Coordinates of C-alpha atoms in Angstrom, one line a residue:
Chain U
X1 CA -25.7 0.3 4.3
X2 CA -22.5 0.2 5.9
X3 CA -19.2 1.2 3.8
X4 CA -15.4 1.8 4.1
X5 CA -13.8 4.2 1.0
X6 CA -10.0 4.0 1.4
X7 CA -7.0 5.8 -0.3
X8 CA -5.7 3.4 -3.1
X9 CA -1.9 2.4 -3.1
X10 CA 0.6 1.8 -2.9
X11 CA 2.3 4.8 -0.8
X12 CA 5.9 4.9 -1.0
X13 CA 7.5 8.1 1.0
X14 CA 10.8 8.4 2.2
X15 CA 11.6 8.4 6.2
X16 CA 10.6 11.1 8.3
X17 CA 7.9 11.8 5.5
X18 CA 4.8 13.1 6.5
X19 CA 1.7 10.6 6.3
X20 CA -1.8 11.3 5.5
X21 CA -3.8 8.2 4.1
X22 CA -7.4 9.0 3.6
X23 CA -10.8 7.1 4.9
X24 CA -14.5 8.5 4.3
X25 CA -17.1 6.2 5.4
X26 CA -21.0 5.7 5.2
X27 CA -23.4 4.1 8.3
X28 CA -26.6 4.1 9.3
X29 CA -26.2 4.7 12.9
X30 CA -23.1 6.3 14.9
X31 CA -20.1 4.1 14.3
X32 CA -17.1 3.4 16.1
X33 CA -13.9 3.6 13.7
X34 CA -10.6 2.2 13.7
X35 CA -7.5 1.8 12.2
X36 CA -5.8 -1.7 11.7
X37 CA -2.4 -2.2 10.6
X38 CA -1.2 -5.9 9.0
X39 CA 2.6 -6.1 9.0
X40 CA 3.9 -8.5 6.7
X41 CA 3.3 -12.1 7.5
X42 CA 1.1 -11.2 10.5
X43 CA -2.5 -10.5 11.6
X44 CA -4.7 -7.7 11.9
X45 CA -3.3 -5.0 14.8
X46 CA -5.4 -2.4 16.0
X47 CA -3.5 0.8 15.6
X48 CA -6.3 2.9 17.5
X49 CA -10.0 4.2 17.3
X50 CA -12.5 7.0 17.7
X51 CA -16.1 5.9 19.4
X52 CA -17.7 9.9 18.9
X53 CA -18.0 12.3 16.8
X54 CA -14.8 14.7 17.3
X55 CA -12.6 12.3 19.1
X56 CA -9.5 11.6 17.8
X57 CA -7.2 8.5 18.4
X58 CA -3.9 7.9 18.5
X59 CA -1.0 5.5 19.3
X60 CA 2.5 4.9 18.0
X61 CA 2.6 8.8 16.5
X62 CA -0.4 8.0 14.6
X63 CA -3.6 10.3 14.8
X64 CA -7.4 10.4 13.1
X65 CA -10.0 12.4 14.1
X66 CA -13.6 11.3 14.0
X67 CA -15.3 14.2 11.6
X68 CA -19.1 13.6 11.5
X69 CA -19.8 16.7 8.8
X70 CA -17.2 15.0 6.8
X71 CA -17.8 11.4 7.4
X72 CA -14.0 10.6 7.3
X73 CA -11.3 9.2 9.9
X74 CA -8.1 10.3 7.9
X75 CA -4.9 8.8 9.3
X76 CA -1.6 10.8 9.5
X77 CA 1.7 10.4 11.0
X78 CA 4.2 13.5 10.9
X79 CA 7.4 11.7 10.3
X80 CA 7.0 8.1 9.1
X81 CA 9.7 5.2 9.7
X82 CA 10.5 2.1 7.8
X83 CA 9.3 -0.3 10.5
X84 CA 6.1 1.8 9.7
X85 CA 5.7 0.0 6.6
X86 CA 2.7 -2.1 6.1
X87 CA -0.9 -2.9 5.2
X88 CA -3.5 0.0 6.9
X89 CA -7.1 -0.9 7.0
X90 CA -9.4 1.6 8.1
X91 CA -13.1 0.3 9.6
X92 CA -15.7 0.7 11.3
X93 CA -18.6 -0.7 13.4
X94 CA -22.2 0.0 13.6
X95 CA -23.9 -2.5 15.1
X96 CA -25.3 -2.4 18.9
X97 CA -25.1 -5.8 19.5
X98 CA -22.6 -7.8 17.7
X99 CA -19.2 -6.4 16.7
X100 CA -19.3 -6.5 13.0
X101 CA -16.4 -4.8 11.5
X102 CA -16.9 -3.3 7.7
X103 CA -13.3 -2.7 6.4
X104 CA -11.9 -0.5 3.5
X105 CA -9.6 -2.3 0.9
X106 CA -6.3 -1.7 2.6
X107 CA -3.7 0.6 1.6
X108 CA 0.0 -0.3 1.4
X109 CA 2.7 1.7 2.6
X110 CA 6.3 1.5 2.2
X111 CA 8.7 3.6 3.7
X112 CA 12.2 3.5 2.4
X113 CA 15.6 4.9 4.3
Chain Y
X1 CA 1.6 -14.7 25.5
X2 CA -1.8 -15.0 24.8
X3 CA -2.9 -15.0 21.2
X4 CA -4.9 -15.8 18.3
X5 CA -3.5 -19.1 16.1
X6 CA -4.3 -20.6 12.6
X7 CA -3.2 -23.5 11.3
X8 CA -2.0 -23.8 8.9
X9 CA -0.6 -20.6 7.4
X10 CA -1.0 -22.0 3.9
X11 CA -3.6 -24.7 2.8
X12 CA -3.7 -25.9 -0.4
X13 CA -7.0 -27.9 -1.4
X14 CA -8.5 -29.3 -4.6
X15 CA -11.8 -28.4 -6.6
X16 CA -14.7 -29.7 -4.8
X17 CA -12.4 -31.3 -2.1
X18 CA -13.9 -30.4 1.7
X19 CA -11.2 -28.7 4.0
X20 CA -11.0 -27.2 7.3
X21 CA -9.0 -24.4 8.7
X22 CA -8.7 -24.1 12.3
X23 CA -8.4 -21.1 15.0
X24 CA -7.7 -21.1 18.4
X25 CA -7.2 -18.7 21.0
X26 CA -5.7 -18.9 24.7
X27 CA -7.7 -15.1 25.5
X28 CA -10.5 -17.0 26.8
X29 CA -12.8 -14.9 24.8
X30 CA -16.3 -15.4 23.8
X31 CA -16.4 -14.8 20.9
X32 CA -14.8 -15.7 17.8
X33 CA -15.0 -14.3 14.4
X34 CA -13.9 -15.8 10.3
X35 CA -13.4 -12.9 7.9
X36 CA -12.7 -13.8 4.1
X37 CA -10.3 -11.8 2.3
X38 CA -9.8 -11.7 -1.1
X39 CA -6.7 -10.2 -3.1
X40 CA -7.0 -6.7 -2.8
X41 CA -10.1 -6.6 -1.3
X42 CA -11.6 -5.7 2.5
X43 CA -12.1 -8.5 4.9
X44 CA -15.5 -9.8 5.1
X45 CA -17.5 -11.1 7.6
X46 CA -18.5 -14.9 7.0
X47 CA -19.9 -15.6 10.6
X48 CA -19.0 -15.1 14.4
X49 CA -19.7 -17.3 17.7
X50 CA -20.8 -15.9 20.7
X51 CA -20.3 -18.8 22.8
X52 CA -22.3 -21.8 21.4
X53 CA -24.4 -19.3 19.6
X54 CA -23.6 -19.1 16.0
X55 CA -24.4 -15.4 13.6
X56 CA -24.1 -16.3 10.1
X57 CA -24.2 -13.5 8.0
X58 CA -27.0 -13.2 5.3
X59 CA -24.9 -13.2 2.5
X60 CA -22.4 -16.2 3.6
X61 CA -22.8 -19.1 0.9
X62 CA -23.9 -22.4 2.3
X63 CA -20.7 -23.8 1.0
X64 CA -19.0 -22.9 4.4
X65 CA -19.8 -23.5 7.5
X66 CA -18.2 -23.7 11.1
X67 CA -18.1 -25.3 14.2
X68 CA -16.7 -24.3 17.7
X69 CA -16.7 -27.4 19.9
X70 CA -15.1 -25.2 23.2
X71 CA -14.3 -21.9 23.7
X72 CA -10.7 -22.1 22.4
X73 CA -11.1 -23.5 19.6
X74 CA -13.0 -22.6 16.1
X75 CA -13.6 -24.5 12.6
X76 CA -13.7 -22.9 9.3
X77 CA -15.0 -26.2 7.0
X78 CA -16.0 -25.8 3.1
X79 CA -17.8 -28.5 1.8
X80 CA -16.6 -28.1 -1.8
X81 CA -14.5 -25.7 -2.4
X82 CA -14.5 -23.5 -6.1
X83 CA -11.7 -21.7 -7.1
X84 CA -13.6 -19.0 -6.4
X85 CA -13.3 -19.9 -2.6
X86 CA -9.3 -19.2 -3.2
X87 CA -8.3 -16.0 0.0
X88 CA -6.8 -15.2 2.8
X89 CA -9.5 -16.5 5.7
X90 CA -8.6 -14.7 9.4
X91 CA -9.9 -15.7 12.6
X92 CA -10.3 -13.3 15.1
X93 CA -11.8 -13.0 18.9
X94 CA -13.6 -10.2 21.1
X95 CA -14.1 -10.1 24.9
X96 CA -17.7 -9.8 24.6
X97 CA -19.7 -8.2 21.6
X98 CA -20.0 -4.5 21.1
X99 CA -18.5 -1.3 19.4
X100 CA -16.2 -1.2 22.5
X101 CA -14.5 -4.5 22.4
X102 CA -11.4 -5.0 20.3
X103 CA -10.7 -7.8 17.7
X104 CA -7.7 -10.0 18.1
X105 CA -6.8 -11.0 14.9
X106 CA -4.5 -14.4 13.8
X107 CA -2.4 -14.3 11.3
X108 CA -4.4 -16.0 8.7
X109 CA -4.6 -18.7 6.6
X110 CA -4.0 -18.7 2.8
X111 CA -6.5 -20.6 0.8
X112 CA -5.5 -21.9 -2.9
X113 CA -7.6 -24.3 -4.8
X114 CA -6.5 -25.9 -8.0

């Protein structure tokens, strides 16, 4: 079946700390994979995605690369902010003709000045 | 701007006591998605439209159900709610289906049974 393993948090670095929070997943097919971020009080965001093995996505200073051998979509950020704080979900979709997306449990991150 | 809605933000609702939460979009998508999230736990996938057609997922209890009379607006109802029921519900919407077409998430609603 289809699965999302996500770092636990909370995270709490300090700004212009270097990010890495880490995502391994398990599919049955080829799966797209995404990040979503949740800032507090709103909805789901996406923050970017990888369709193929070996792409790698990336928006806002935030990158993950698609690694097949490793089945994981790690994201990192080189120097973090506080308005970078929130909820990260990483997930992923493996389904040809609906767009069910599996998600991991979410990891919090706060960023303080 | 165009956007995903939810009313209401916070719904409180008693044992056994049917309630609806409602979505509505002004993307003029086609489809619409609820998710289930419980504290500290992923988002799950209760059942989607794709235009009339409803997807109900296998493992979605027959205590909820949904209804999308038009395209711009969608129904979350439980028929009798347990506290078990108690999360954060989110609506979303896609373009179309497929790996290549983004969710557009609301903000959620926040379900508490007592």
């Amino acid at each position: 079946g289809n699965s999302v393993t996500q770092m636990e948090g909370p995270v709490t670095l300090s700004e212009e700390a270097f990010l890495t929070i880490n995502c391994t997943y398990t599919a049955t097919g080829y799966p797209s994979l995404f990040w979503y971020v949740q800032y507090p009080g709103e909805g789901l965001q996406l923050l970017l995605k990888a369709t193929k093995a070996d792409d790698k996505g990336s928006n806002k200073g935030f990158e993950a690369t698609y690694r097949k051998e490793t089945t994981s979509f790690h994201l990192e950020k080189g120097s973090v902010q506080v308005s970078d704080s929130a909820v990260y979900f990483c997930a992923l979709s493996d389904r040809g003709g609906a767009n069910n997306l599996f998600f991991g449990t979410g990891t919090r991150l706060t960023v303080i000045p | 701007d165009a956007m995903v809605i939810q009313n209401p933000r916070y719904q409180v609702t008693q044992f056994g006591k049917p309630v609806t939460l409602s979505c509505s979009q002004t993307l003029n998508h086609n489809v619409m998605y609820w998710y289930q999230q419980k504290s500290s736990q992923a988002p799950k996938l209760l059942f989607h439209y794709y235009d009339k057609d409803f997807n109900n997922e296998a493992d979605t209890p027959d205590n909820f159900q949904s209804r999308r009379p038009n395209t711009s607006f969608c129904f979350l109802d439980i028929r009798s709610p347990g506290l078990g029921d108690a999360a954060m519900y989110l609506c979303a919407t896609s373009r179309d289906q497929g790996q290549s077409y983004e969710q557009y998430f609301g903000p959620g609603t926040r379900l508490t049974v007592t």
